[in-house]
Amino acid sequence: MQSITLTRPDDWHCHIRDGDEMASVIGHSTRQFARAIIMPNLKPAVTTTDEAGAYRQRILSCLPGNADFEPLMTLYLTDNTTSDEIKKAHDSGFIHAVKLYPSGATTHSDAGVGQIKKTWPVLAKMAELGMPLLVHGEVTDPDVDIFDREKIFIEQQLIPVLDNIPDLRVVLEHITTREAVEFISAESERVAATITAHHLLMNRNAMFNGGLHPHHYCLPVLKREQHRQALIEIIQSGHPRFFLGTDSAPHARNTKESSCGCAGIFTAHAAMELYAEAFEQAQALDKLEAFASFNGPDFYGLPRNTKRITLTKESWQVPPDYPLTKTQSVIPLRANEEISWKL
Ligand code: NCD
Ligand code: ZN
């Protein structure tokens, strides 16, 4: 039987929610990953160092008994974030980045940034401290076609930020387009990107195959095949500034199967297995370890993990759902279907 052993990976973009939901989903992540960048889009958002510290404690106290897992906390950037708060976050030692959600771009982003230009002084402070900015790269203008929002964001918002704050380190999160791949590749060492397993495995047809599939709806939305191909080409190349970020985003079943369903795909239950499938299909399994375990810590200036995991080529069936709260479940990607790799 075919198997691959690699350095234990990290997840550089993950939603683990809070309370009962966190208690239900966190084990899926800790089973696979040594560390994860924890997204701050709770309700209310995690906007201060004190709130991030309290959230971190809640995470640590709900870890499964034998879990060896470090949550890497982030702050949620708002119009009111101060440079002093950034300094405090940096000095805490447990906050590793600040997240920019354009207000209204995605789930729980209403507290996000209205005009990015107004945050430039704060971003300059981050540049000075070497604190990376993590970007949800989509414009929110309702007149811009939803499939073009990432490309337009890069042109209209991201390039001016990078031009004006030359030392700012940026991760463009969950990229989905050829334009994003080309932009990151052409940029300098200070700019990187994460890629999800679902954007490697599916194009936008997956939302509409024989009917509407709400569990394939996320933001940024799945794109055309030619864009998926660009993501595949860049992982095949082994480029060091692209790395793993699942964007696993659990939502209760009824909030997705609804007349106005939430954005977010839950992949934590099988994250490494799904990436292994994507890399195998791309004939790039030899590039998986750097993507999952080296490029991320290298960019963040953190040590690489030392333990190892093994993935085996062995089919298993994903359950129809997983518990989320006492009364609600979450539908995982590939529910009732097979995945060809097993951790
Ligand atoms: C995320 C969520 O549900 O929190 N949803 C998603 O579609 N990816 C938010 C985000 O990362 O955009
Ligand atoms: Zn996300």
mmCIF file of N, CA and C in Angstrom, residues 57-154:
data_model
loop_
_atom_site.group_PDB
_atom_site.id
_atom_site.type_symbol
_atom_site.label_atom_id
_atom_site.label_comp_id
_atom_site.label_asym_id
_atom_site.label_seq_id
_atom_site.Cartn_x
_atom_site.Cartn_y
_atom_site.Cartn_z
ATOM 1 N N GLN A 57 -7.226 31.144 25.934
ATOM 2 C CA GLN A 57 -7.423 30.312 27.132
ATOM 3 C C GLN A 57 -8.605 29.360 26.947
ATOM 4 N N ARG A 58 -9.683 29.840 26.336
ATOM 5 C CA ARG A 58 -10.839 28.958 26.098
ATOM 6 C C ARG A 58 -10.453 27.817 25.161
ATOM 7 N N ILE A 59 -9.612 28.126 24.175
ATOM 8 C CA ILE A 59 -9.164 27.068 23.248
ATOM 9 C C ILE A 59 -8.338 26.035 24.022
ATOM 10 N N LEU A 60 -7.356 26.529 24.792
ATOM 11 C CA LEU A 60 -6.461 25.608 25.507
ATOM 12 C C LEU A 60 -7.248 24.735 26.475
ATOM 13 N N SER A 61 -8.288 25.315 27.106
ATOM 14 C CA SER A 61 -9.006 24.526 28.105
ATOM 15 C C SER A 61 -9.995 23.561 27.467
ATOM 16 N N CYS A 62 -10.224 23.652 26.168
ATOM 17 C CA CYS A 62 -11.119 22.639 25.567
ATOM 18 C C CYS A 62 -10.376 21.685 24.646
ATOM 19 N N LEU A 63 -9.019 21.703 24.697
ATOM 20 C CA LEU A 63 -8.267 20.764 23.863
ATOM 21 C C LEU A 63 -8.498 19.333 24.339
ATOM 22 N N PRO A 64 -8.631 18.393 23.396
ATOM 23 C CA PRO A 64 -8.733 16.989 23.774
ATOM 24 C C PRO A 64 -7.516 16.583 24.611
ATOM 25 N N GLY A 65 -7.705 15.670 25.551
ATOM 26 C CA GLY A 65 -6.704 15.290 26.542
ATOM 27 C C GLY A 65 -5.253 15.221 26.078
ATOM 28 N N ASN A 66 -4.993 14.470 24.992
ATOM 29 C CA ASN A 66 -3.601 14.242 24.605
ATOM 30 C C ASN A 66 -3.129 15.170 23.489
ATOM 31 N N ALA A 67 -3.914 16.231 23.216
ATOM 32 C CA ALA A 67 -3.588 17.071 22.059
ATOM 33 C C ALA A 67 -2.323 17.884 22.299
ATOM 34 N N ASP A 68 -1.467 17.883 21.280
ATOM 35 C CA ASP A 68 -0.250 18.673 21.303
ATOM 36 C C ASP A 68 -0.473 19.730 20.225
ATOM 37 N N PHE A 69 -1.009 20.877 20.643
ATOM 38 C CA PHE A 69 -1.523 21.837 19.666
ATOM 39 C C PHE A 69 -1.345 23.248 20.185
ATOM 40 N N GLU A 70 -0.842 24.129 19.324
ATOM 41 C CA GLU A 70 -0.669 25.525 19.716
ATOM 42 C C GLU A 70 -1.550 26.426 18.859
ATOM 43 N N PRO A 71 -2.501 27.129 19.498
ATOM 44 C CA PRO A 71 -3.289 28.091 18.737
ATOM 45 C C PRO A 71 -2.489 29.369 18.514
ATOM 46 N N LEU A 72 -2.381 29.805 17.279
ATOM 47 C CA LEU A 72 -1.672 31.044 16.947
ATOM 48 C C LEU A 72 -2.752 32.106 16.737
ATOM 49 N N MET A 73 -2.816 33.059 17.664
ATOM 50 C CA MET A 73 -3.956 33.969 17.685
ATOM 51 C C MET A 73 -3.770 35.143 16.716
ATOM 52 N N THR A 74 -4.923 35.708 16.328
ATOM 53 C CA THR A 74 -4.919 36.877 15.435
ATOM 54 C C THR A 74 -5.861 37.940 16.006
ATOM 55 N N LEU A 75 -5.631 39.179 15.601
ATOM 56 C CA LEU A 75 -6.542 40.284 15.943
ATOM 57 C C LEU A 75 -7.361 40.637 14.722
ATOM 58 N N TYR A 76 -8.581 41.064 14.964
ATOM 59 C CA TYR A 76 -9.512 41.482 13.906
ATOM 60 C C TYR A 76 -9.369 42.994 13.743
ATOM 61 N N LEU A 77 -8.911 43.407 12.576
ATOM 62 C CA LEU A 77 -8.684 44.840 12.319
ATOM 63 C C LEU A 77 -10.024 45.553 12.105
ATOM 64 N N THR A 78 -10.201 46.680 12.773
ATOM 65 C CA THR A 78 -11.407 47.493 12.567
ATOM 66 C C THR A 78 -10.979 48.924 12.232
ATOM 67 N N ASP A 79 -11.968 49.766 11.956
ATOM 68 C CA ASP A 79 -11.667 51.177 11.694
ATOM 69 C C ASP A 79 -11.076 51.843 12.931
ATOM 70 N N ASN A 80 -11.287 51.223 14.098
ATOM 71 C CA ASN A 80 -10.850 51.860 15.351
ATOM 72 C C ASN A 80 -9.611 51.225 15.980
ATOM 73 N N THR A 81 -9.014 50.248 15.327
ATOM 74 C CA THR A 81 -7.805 49.632 15.889
ATOM 75 C C THR A 81 -6.709 50.697 15.993
ATOM 76 N N THR A 82 -6.016 50.721 17.139
ATOM 77 C CA THR A 82 -4.957 51.724 17.331
ATOM 78 C C THR A 82 -3.573 51.088 17.195
ATOM 79 N N SER A 83 -2.574 51.941 16.953
ATOM 80 C CA SER A 83 -1.195 51.458 16.894
ATOM 81 C C SER A 83 -0.760 50.903 18.249
ATOM 82 N N ASP A 84 -1.278 51.493 19.335
ATOM 83 C CA ASP A 84 -0.952 50.980 20.676
ATOM 84 C C ASP A 84 -1.446 49.544 20.855
ATOM 85 N N GLU A 85 -2.633 49.278 20.321
ATOM 86 C CA GLU A 85 -3.182 47.921 20.439
ATOM 87 C C GLU A 85 -2.322 46.937 19.646
ATOM 88 N N ILE A 86 -1.816 47.383 18.499
ATOM 89 C CA ILE A 86 -0.947 46.531 17.673
ATOM 90 C C ILE A 86 0.339 46.210 18.438
ATOM 91 N N LYS A 87 0.889 47.236 19.093
ATOM 92 C CA LYS A 87 2.122 47.044 19.867
ATOM 93 C C LYS A 87 1.868 46.049 21.002
ATOM 94 N N LYS A 88 0.722 46.228 21.666
ATOM 95 C CA LYS A 88 0.367 45.329 22.774
ATOM 96 C C LYS A 88 0.203 43.891 22.255
ATOM 97 N N ALA A 89 -0.445 43.762 21.105
ATOM 98 C CA ALA A 89 -0.645 42.432 20.511
ATOM 99 C C ALA A 89 0.707 41.794 20.191
ATOM 100 N N HIS A 90 1.568 42.577 19.595
ATOM 101 C CA HIS A 90 2.894 42.069 19.229
ATOM 102 C C HIS A 90 3.662 41.631 20.476
ATOM 103 N N ASP A 91 3.623 42.476 21.523
ATOM 104 C CA ASP A 91 4.365 42.175 22.746
ATOM 105 C C ASP A 91 3.802 40.970 23.507
ATOM 106 N N SER A 92 2.530 40.634 23.240
ATOM 107 C CA SER A 92 1.916 39.501 23.963
ATOM 108 C C SER A 92 2.659 38.198 23.680
ATOM 109 N N GLY A 93 3.242 38.097 22.481
ATOM 110 C CA GLY A 93 3.929 36.864 22.106
ATOM 111 C C GLY A 93 2.998 35.788 21.581
ATOM 112 N N PHE A 94 1.696 35.896 21.845
ATOM 113 C CA PHE A 94 0.791 34.837 21.359
ATOM 114 C C PHE A 94 -0.046 35.292 20.163
ATOM 115 N N ILE A 95 0.024 36.578 19.813
ATOM 116 C CA ILE A 95 -0.703 37.053 18.632
ATOM 117 C C ILE A 95 0.292 37.156 17.467
ATOM 118 N N HIS A 96 -0.017 36.445 16.402
ATOM 119 C CA HIS A 96 0.955 36.294 15.313
ATOM 120 C C HIS A 96 0.608 37.075 14.066
ATOM 121 N N ALA A 97 -0.604 37.649 13.998
ATOM 122 C CA ALA A 97 -0.998 38.368 12.791
ATOM 123 C C ALA A 97 -2.260 39.164 13.067
ATOM 124 N N VAL A 98 -2.583 40.039 12.126
ATOM 125 C CA VAL A 98 -3.809 40.833 12.202
ATOM 126 C C VAL A 98 -4.602 40.564 10.928
ATOM 127 N N LYS A 99 -5.921 40.385 11.081
ATOM 128 C CA LYS A 99 -6.750 39.998 9.947
ATOM 129 C C LYS A 99 -7.583 41.166 9.435
ATOM 130 N N LEU A 100 -7.495 41.393 8.144
ATOM 131 C CA LEU A 100 -8.293 42.438 7.497
ATOM 132 C C LEU A 100 -9.465 41.809 6.755
ATOM 133 N N TYR A 101 -10.677 42.086 7.250
ATOM 134 C CA TYR A 101 -11.899 41.756 6.510
ATOM 135 C C TYR A 101 -12.492 43.059 5.994
ATOM 136 N N PRO A 102 -12.563 43.251 4.676
ATOM 137 C CA PRO A 102 -13.345 44.392 4.204
ATOM 138 C C PRO A 102 -14.776 44.224 4.738
ATOM 139 N N SER A 103 -15.314 45.287 5.311
ATOM 140 C CA SER A 103 -16.627 45.195 5.942
ATOM 141 C C SER A 103 -17.676 44.686 4.956
ATOM 142 N N GLY A 104 -18.336 43.586 5.346
ATOM 143 C CA GLY A 104 -19.388 43.026 4.491
ATOM 144 C C GLY A 104 -18.911 41.998 3.483
ATOM 145 N N ALA A 105 -17.601 41.659 3.499
ATOM 146 C CA ALA A 105 -17.088 40.748 2.463
ATOM 147 C C ALA A 105 -17.487 39.295 2.689
ATOM 148 N N THR A 106 -17.680 38.892 3.963
ATOM 149 C CA THR A 106 -17.896 37.468 4.230
ATOM 150 C C THR A 106 -18.561 37.282 5.588
ATOM 151 N N THR A 107 -18.649 36.020 6.033
ATOM 152 C CA THR A 107 -19.258 35.700 7.326
ATOM 153 C C THR A 107 -18.620 36.513 8.458
ATOM 154 N N HIS A 108 -19.456 37.159 9.271
ATOM 155 C CA HIS A 108 -18.992 37.926 10.446
ATOM 156 C C HIS A 108 -17.911 38.944 10.093
ATOM 157 N N SER A 109 -18.137 39.672 9.015
ATOM 158 C CA SER A 109 -17.159 40.692 8.621
ATOM 159 C C SER A 109 -17.731 42.096 8.787
ATOM 160 N N ASP A 110 -18.939 42.209 9.332
ATOM 161 C CA ASP A 110 -19.572 43.534 9.423
ATOM 162 C C ASP A 110 -18.781 44.500 10.308
ATOM 163 N N ALA A 111 -18.001 43.974 11.269
ATOM 164 C CA ALA A 111 -17.172 44.864 12.102
ATOM 165 C C ALA A 111 -15.845 45.201 11.412
ATOM 166 N N GLY A 112 -15.676 44.734 10.189
ATOM 167 C CA GLY A 112 -14.400 44.901 9.489
ATOM 168 C C GLY A 112 -14.164 46.317 8.993
ATOM 169 N N VAL A 113 -13.164 46.445 8.133
ATOM 170 C CA VAL A 113 -12.680 47.766 7.730
ATOM 171 C C VAL A 113 -13.553 48.361 6.623
ATOM 172 N N GLY A 114 -13.938 49.637 6.803
ATOM 173 C CA GLY A 114 -14.686 50.359 5.779
ATOM 174 C C GLY A 114 -13.737 50.814 4.684
ATOM 175 N N GLN A 115 -12.883 51.782 5.004
ATOM 176 C CA GLN A 115 -11.906 52.284 4.031
ATOM 177 C C GLN A 115 -10.504 51.889 4.462
ATOM 178 N N ILE A 116 -9.880 51.056 3.661
ATOM 179 C CA ILE A 116 -8.575 50.521 4.058
ATOM 180 C C ILE A 116 -7.558 51.648 4.256
ATOM 181 N N LYS A 117 -7.683 52.673 3.458
ATOM 182 C CA LYS A 117 -6.719 53.770 3.531
ATOM 183 C C LYS A 117 -6.645 54.365 4.942
ATOM 184 N N LYS A 118 -7.768 54.373 5.634
ATOM 185 C CA LYS A 118 -7.789 54.938 6.994
ATOM 186 C C LYS A 118 -6.961 54.105 7.973
ATOM 187 N N THR A 119 -6.706 52.843 7.615
ATOM 188 C CA THR A 119 -5.931 51.982 8.532
ATOM 189 C C THR A 119 -4.434 52.042 8.235
ATOM 190 N N TRP A 120 -4.033 52.799 7.228
ATOM 191 C CA TRP A 120 -2.611 52.799 6.847
ATOM 192 C C TRP A 120 -1.663 53.115 7.998
ATOM 193 N N PRO A 121 -1.974 54.085 8.888
ATOM 194 C CA PRO A 121 -1.048 54.328 10.010
ATOM 195 C C PRO A 121 -0.867 53.085 10.889
ATOM 196 N N VAL A 122 -1.957 52.355 11.085
ATOM 197 C CA VAL A 122 -1.878 51.127 11.890
ATOM 198 C C VAL A 122 -1.078 50.055 11.143
ATOM 199 N N LEU A 123 -1.293 49.981 9.833
ATOM 200 C CA LEU A 123 -0.535 49.006 9.034
ATOM 201 C C LEU A 123 0.958 49.347 9.049
ATOM 202 N N ALA A 124 1.265 50.647 9.097
ATOM 203 C CA ALA A 124 2.674 51.063 9.157
ATOM 204 C C ALA A 124 3.300 50.584 10.474
ATOM 205 N N LYS A 125 2.520 50.633 11.552
ATOM 206 C CA LYS A 125 3.010 50.130 12.842
ATOM 207 C C LYS A 125 3.286 48.623 12.742
ATOM 208 N N MET A 126 2.392 47.909 12.082
ATOM 209 C CA MET A 126 2.590 46.467 11.901
ATOM 210 C C MET A 126 3.858 46.199 11.100
ATOM 211 N N ALA A 127 4.071 47.001 10.066
ATOM 212 C CA ALA A 127 5.279 46.835 9.242
ATOM 213 C C ALA A 127 6.519 47.012 10.113
ATOM 214 N N GLU A 128 6.483 48.028 10.957
ATOM 215 C CA GLU A 128 7.622 48.320 11.839
ATOM 216 C C GLU A 128 7.900 47.130 12.777
ATOM 217 N N LEU A 129 6.834 46.497 13.244
ATOM 218 C CA LEU A 129 6.994 45.396 14.201
ATOM 219 C C LEU A 129 7.164 44.041 13.515
ATOM 220 N N GLY A 130 6.991 43.992 12.198
ATOM 221 C CA GLY A 130 7.104 42.724 11.467
ATOM 222 C C GLY A 130 5.890 41.825 11.638
ATOM 223 N N MET A 131 4.765 42.428 12.012
ATOM 224 C CA MET A 131 3.527 41.651 12.224
ATOM 225 C C MET A 131 2.782 41.506 10.900
ATOM 226 N N PRO A 132 2.554 40.272 10.414
ATOM 227 C CA PRO A 132 1.894 40.117 9.110
ATOM 228 C C PRO A 132 0.417 40.529 9.128
ATOM 229 N N LEU A 133 -0.023 41.075 7.984
ATOM 230 C CA LEU A 133 -1.437 41.364 7.753
ATOM 231 C C LEU A 133 -2.012 40.225 6.913
ATOM 232 N N LEU A 134 -3.087 39.625 7.412
ATOM 233 C CA LEU A 134 -3.767 38.551 6.674
ATOM 234 C C LEU A 134 -4.992 39.163 6.016
ATOM 235 N N VAL A 135 -5.140 38.931 4.727
ATOM 236 C CA VAL A 135 -6.139 39.684 3.976
ATOM 237 C C VAL A 135 -7.212 38.781 3.380
ATOM 238 N N HIS A 136 -8.468 39.113 3.682
ATOM 239 C CA HIS A 136 -9.576 38.551 2.903
ATOM 240 C C HIS A 136 -9.693 39.445 1.675
ATOM 241 N N GLY A 137 -9.210 38.962 0.543
ATOM 242 C CA GLY A 137 -9.019 39.823 -0.620
ATOM 243 C C GLY A 137 -10.191 39.867 -1.566
ATOM 244 N N GLU A 138 -11.277 40.469 -1.141
ATOM 245 C CA GLU A 138 -12.412 40.657 -2.050
ATOM 246 C C GLU A 138 -13.004 42.047 -1.829
ATOM 247 N N VAL A 139 -13.289 42.745 -2.940
ATOM 248 C CA VAL A 139 -13.999 44.015 -2.794
ATOM 249 C C VAL A 139 -15.452 43.733 -2.441
ATOM 250 N N THR A 140 -16.090 44.721 -1.845
ATOM 251 C CA THR A 140 -17.465 44.519 -1.367
ATOM 252 C C THR A 140 -18.486 45.286 -2.199
ATOM 253 N N ASP A 141 -18.019 46.014 -3.203
ATOM 254 C CA ASP A 141 -18.920 46.788 -4.065
ATOM 255 C C ASP A 141 -19.947 45.849 -4.706
ATOM 256 N N PRO A 142 -21.238 46.047 -4.402
ATOM 257 C CA PRO A 142 -22.252 45.124 -4.933
ATOM 258 C C PRO A 142 -22.348 45.156 -6.459
ATOM 259 N N ASP A 143 -21.784 46.202 -7.078
ATOM 260 C CA ASP A 143 -21.820 46.265 -8.542
ATOM 261 C C ASP A 143 -20.717 45.428 -9.192
ATOM 262 N N VAL A 144 -19.745 44.967 -8.393
ATOM 263 C CA VAL A 144 -18.683 44.140 -8.965
ATOM 264 C C VAL A 144 -19.152 42.688 -8.960
ATOM 265 N N ASP A 145 -19.040 42.030 -10.081
ATOM 266 C CA ASP A 145 -19.431 40.626 -10.208
ATOM 267 C C ASP A 145 -18.701 39.794 -9.146
ATOM 268 N N ILE A 146 -19.425 38.886 -8.502
ATOM 269 C CA ILE A 146 -18.842 38.136 -7.378
ATOM 270 C C ILE A 146 -17.612 37.324 -7.801
ATOM 271 N N PHE A 147 -17.576 36.905 -9.082
ATOM 272 C CA PHE A 147 -16.423 36.111 -9.535
ATOM 273 C C PHE A 147 -15.192 36.984 -9.820
ATOM 274 N N ASP A 148 -15.370 38.306 -9.846
ATOM 275 C CA ASP A 148 -14.252 39.221 -10.125
ATOM 276 C C ASP A 148 -13.722 39.920 -8.874
ATOM 277 N N ARG A 149 -14.320 39.642 -7.731
ATOM 278 C CA ARG A 149 -14.031 40.474 -6.552
ATOM 279 C C ARG A 149 -12.590 40.344 -6.042
ATOM 280 N N GLU A 150 -11.988 39.174 -6.224
ATOM 281 C CA GLU A 150 -10.598 38.997 -5.767
ATOM 282 C C GLU A 150 -9.639 39.769 -6.680
ATOM 283 N N LYS A 151 -9.806 39.586 -7.959
ATOM 284 C CA LYS A 151 -8.957 40.273 -8.942
ATOM 285 C C LYS A 151 -9.022 41.799 -8.760
ATOM 286 N N ILE A 152 -10.226 42.331 -8.595
ATOM 287 C CA ILE A 152 -10.389 43.794 -8.446
ATOM 288 C C ILE A 152 -9.797 44.252 -7.109
ATOM 289 N N PHE A 153 -9.932 43.431 -6.075
ATOM 290 C CA PHE A 153 -9.350 43.804 -4.785
ATOM 291 C C PHE A 153 -7.838 43.962 -4.898
ATOM 292 N N ILE A 154 -7.203 43.046 -5.590
ATOM 293 C CA ILE A 154 -5.743 43.125 -5.749
ATOM 294 C C ILE A 154 -5.374 44.438 -6.437
#
